Short mmCIF file of C-alpha atoms in Angstrom, two decimals:
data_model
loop_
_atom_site.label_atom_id
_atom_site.label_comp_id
_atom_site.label_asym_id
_atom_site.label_seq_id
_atom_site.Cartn_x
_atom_site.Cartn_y
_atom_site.Cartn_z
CA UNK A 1 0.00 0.00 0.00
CA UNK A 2 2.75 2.24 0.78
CA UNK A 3 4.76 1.25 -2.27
CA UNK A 4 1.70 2.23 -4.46
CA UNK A 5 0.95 5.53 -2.62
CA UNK A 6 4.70 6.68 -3.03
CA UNK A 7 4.60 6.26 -7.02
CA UNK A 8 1.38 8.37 -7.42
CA UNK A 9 3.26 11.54 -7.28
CA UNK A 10 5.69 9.79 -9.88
CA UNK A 11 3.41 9.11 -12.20
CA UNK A 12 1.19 12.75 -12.01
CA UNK A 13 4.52 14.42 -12.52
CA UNK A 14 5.49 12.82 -15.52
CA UNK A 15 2.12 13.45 -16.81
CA UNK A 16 2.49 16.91 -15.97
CA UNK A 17 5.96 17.35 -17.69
CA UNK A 18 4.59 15.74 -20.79
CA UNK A 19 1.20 18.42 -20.99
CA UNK A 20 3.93 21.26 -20.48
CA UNK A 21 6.05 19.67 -23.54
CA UNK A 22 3.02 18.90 -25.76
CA UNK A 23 1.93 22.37 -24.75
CA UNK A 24 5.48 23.84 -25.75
CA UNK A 25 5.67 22.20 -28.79
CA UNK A 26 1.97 23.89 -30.06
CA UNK A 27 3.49 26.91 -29.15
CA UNK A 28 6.90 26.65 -31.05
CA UNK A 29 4.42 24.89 -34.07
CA UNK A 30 2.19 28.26 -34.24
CA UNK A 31 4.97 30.56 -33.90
CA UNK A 32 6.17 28.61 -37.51
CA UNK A 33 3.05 28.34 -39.03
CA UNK A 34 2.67 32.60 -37.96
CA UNK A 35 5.97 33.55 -38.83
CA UNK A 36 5.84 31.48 -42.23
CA UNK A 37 2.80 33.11 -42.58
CA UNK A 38 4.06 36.82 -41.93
CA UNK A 39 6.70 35.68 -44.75
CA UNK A 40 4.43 35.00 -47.18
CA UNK A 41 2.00 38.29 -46.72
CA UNK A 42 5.55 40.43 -46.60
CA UNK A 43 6.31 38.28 -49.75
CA UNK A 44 3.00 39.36 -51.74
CA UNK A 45 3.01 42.98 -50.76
CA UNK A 46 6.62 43.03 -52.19
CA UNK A 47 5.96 41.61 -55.33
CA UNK A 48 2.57 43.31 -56.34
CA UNK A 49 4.05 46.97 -54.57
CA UNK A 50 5.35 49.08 -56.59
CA UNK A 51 9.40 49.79 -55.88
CA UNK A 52 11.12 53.19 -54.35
CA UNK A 53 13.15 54.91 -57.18
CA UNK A 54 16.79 56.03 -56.43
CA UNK A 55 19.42 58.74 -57.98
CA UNK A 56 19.59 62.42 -57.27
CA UNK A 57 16.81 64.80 -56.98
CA UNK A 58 18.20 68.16 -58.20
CA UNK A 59 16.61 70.30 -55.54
CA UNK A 60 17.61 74.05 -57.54
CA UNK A 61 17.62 73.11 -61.10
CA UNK A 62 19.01 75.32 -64.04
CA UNK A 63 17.17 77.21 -66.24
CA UNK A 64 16.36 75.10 -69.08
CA UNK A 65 16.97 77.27 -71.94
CA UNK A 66 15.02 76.67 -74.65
CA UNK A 67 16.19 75.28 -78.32
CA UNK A 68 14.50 74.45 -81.57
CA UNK A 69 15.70 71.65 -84.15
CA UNK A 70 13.98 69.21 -86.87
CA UNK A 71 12.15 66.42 -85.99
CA UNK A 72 12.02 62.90 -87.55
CA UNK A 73 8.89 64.03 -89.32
CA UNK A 74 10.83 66.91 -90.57
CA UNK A 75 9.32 69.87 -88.70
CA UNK A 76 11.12 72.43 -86.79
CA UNK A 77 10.25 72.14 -83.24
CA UNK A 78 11.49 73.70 -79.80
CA UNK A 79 11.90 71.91 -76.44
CA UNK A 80 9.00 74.90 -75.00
CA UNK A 81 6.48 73.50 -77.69
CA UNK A 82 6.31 70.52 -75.18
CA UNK A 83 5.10 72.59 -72.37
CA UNK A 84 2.56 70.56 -70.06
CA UNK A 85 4.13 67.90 -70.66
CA UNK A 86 6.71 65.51 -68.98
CA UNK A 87 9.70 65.48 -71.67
CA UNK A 88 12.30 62.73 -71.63
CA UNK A 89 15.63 63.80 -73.18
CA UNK A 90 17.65 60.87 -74.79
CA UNK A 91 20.81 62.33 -76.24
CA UNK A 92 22.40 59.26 -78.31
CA UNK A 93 22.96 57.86 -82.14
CA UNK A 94 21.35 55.63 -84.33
CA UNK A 95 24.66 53.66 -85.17
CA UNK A 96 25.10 52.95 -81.18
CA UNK A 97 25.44 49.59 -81.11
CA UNK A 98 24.34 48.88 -77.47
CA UNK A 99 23.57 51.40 -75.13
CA UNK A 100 21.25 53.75 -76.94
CA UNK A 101 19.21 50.54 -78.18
CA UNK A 102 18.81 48.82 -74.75
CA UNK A 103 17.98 52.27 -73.32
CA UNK A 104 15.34 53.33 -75.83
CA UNK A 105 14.25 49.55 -75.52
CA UNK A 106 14.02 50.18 -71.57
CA UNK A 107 11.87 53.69 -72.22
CA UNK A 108 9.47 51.41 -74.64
CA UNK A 109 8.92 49.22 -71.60
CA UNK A 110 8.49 52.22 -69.47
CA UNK A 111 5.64 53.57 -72.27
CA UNK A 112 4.06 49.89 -72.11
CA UNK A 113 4.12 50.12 -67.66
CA UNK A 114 2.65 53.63 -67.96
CA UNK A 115 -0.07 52.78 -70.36
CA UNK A 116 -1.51 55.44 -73.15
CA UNK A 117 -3.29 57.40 -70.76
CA UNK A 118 -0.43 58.42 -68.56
CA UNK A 119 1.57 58.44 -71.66
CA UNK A 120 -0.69 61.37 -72.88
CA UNK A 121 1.24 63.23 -70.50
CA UNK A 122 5.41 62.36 -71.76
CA UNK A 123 6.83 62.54 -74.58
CA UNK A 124 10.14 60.82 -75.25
CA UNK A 125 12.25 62.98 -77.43
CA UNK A 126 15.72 61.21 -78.89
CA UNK A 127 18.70 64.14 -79.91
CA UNK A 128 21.05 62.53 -82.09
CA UNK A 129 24.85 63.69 -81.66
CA UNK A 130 25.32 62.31 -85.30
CA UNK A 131 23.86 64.11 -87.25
CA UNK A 132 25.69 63.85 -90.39
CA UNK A 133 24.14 60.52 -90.62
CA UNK A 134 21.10 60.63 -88.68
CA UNK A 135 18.24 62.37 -90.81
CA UNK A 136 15.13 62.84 -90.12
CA UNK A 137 14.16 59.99 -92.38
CA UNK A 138 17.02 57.74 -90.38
CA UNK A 139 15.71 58.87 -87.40
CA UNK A 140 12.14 57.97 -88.03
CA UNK A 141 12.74 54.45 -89.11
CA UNK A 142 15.25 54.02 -86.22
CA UNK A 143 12.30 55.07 -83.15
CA UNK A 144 9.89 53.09 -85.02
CA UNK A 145 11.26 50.07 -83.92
CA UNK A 146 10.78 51.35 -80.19
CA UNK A 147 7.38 53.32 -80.36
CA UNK A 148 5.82 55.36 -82.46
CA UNK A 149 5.14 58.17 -80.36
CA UNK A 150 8.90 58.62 -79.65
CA UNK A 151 10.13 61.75 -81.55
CA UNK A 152 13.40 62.18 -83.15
CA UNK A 153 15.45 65.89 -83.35
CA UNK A 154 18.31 66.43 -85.37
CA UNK A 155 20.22 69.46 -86.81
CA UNK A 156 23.44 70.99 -87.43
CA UNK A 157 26.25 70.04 -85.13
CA UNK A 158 26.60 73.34 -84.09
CA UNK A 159 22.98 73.69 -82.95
CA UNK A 160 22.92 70.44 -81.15
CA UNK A 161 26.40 71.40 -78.98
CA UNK A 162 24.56 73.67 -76.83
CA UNK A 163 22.02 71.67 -76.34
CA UNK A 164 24.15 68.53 -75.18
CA UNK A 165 26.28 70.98 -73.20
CA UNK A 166 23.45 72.22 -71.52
CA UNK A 167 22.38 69.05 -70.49
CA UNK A 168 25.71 67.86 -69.42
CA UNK A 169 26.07 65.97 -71.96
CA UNK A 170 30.04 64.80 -72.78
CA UNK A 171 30.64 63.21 -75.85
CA UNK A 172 33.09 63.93 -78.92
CA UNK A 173 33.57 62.13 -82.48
CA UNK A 174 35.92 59.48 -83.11
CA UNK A 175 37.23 57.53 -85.76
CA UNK A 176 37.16 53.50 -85.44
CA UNK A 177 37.71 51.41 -88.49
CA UNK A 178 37.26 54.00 -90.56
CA UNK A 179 33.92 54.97 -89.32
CA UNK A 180 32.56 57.64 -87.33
CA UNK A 181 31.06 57.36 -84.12
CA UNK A 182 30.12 59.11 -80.56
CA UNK A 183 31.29 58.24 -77.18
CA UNK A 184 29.01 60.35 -74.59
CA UNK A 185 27.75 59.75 -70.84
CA UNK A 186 25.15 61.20 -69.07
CA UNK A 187 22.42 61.10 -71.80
CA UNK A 188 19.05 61.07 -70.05
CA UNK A 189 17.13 64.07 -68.63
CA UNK A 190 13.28 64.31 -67.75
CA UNK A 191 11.78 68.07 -67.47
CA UNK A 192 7.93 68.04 -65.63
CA UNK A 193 5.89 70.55 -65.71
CA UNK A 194 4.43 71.40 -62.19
CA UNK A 195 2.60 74.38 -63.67
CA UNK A 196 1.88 75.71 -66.51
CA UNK A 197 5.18 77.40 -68.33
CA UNK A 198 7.23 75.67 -66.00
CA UNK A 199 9.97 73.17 -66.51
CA UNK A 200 12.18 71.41 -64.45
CA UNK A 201 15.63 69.49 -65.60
CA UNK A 202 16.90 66.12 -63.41
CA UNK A 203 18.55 62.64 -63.65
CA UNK A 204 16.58 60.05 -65.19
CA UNK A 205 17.02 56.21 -64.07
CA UNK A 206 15.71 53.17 -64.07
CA UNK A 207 14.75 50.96 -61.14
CA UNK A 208 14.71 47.17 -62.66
CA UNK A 209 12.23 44.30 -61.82
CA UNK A 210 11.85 40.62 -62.13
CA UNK A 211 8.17 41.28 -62.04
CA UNK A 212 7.23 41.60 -65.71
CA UNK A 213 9.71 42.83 -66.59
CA UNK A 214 9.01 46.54 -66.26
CA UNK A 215 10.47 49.76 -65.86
CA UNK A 216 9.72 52.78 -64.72
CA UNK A 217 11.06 56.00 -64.74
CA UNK A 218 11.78 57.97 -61.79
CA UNK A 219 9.63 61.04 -62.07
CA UNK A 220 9.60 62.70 -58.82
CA UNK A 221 7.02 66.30 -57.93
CA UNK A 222 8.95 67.64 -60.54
CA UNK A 223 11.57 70.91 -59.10
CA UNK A 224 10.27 74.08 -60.95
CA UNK A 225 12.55 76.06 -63.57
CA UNK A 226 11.17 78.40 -65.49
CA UNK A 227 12.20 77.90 -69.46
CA UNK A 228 14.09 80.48 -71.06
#
């Protein structure tokens, strides 16, 4: 009787220890399953939410003075004819054999993200810095394989210097295998409109995604400078 009696306590403990292990192992299981579950939720916000854009916001712009030179369709127009609009400044050369492609390819992306109704309000614009060879009709065939809303601008070389200078845009002429081309940096500028008559000048770039592969520009509240 005594024996019995002393390995009650015995046994109700090691009942006890096994509800408080059961118990703890619930608890680890639906802090998993929760966290596993915070995962995925932070997992679809990120993919369907739209990205943060980086580079430099010019916070006092320069004046953007204004300039007028032939389109691909082979009208004379100036950058203030654009007014209201957001205008994308691609400085560049048909002949480029990468860069200038892969970034007019990036902008037709950007077009296809934004949709036509938002496109309403930007207009790409593409400034040759070859213009010997790029004419209007060179320039025409050479956006149409990008968009056809893209415009083209050439002129004479020594209209289009102050433009790319303006812009800070380096690039010179250079002879490779007995052809000419252009080496330049710095070749994209956006100018937004916050107001009517109002322009502003900063860095473009490009934030890339996995997720369809889009890309959008980084237009920011645009910094006001009023167009010479």
């Amino acid at each position: 009787m005594t024996a019995i009696e002393s390995d009650q306590p015995s046994n109700q403990s090691d009942v006890e220890r096994n509800a408080t292990a059961s118990k703890r192992k619930r608890y680890i299981l639906y802090g998993v399953v929760a966290l596993v579950g915070l995962l995925l939720v932070w997992a679809v916000v990120w993919w369907f939410s739209p990205h943060s854009f980086y580079g430099t916001v010019i916070q006092s712009p320069e004046p953007a003075a204004d300039f007028m030179l032939v389109t691909s369709d082979g009208e004379e127009k100036s950058l203030s004819d654009f007014r209201g609009k957001y205008v994308v400044l691609n400085f560049g050369y048909t002949f480029c054999p990468d860069v200038c492609p892969m970034t007019l390819a990036e902008m037709s992306s950007m077009a296809d993200a934004l949709g036509p109704n938002k496109m309403d309000d930007v207009q790409v614009i593409f400034v040759t810095l070859d213009p010997e060879r790029d004419t209007p009709e060179q320039l025409a065939n050479y956006l149409s394989y990008f968009s056809p809303d893209f415009i083209g601008m050439t002129g004479e070389l020594a209209d289009i210097d102050p433009v790319a200078s303006q812009f800070g845009v380096f690039y010179e002429h250079v002879k490779q295998e007995g052809q000419e081309t252009g080496v330049f940096g710095q070749p994209q500028h956006a100018c937004g409109p916050d107001r009517p008559r109002r322009l502003c000048k900063s860095d473009l770039q490009f934030w890339h995604t996995r997720r369809r592969h889009r890309q959008r520009p980084r237009l920011h509240a645009p910094t006001p400078s009023v167009l010479k």
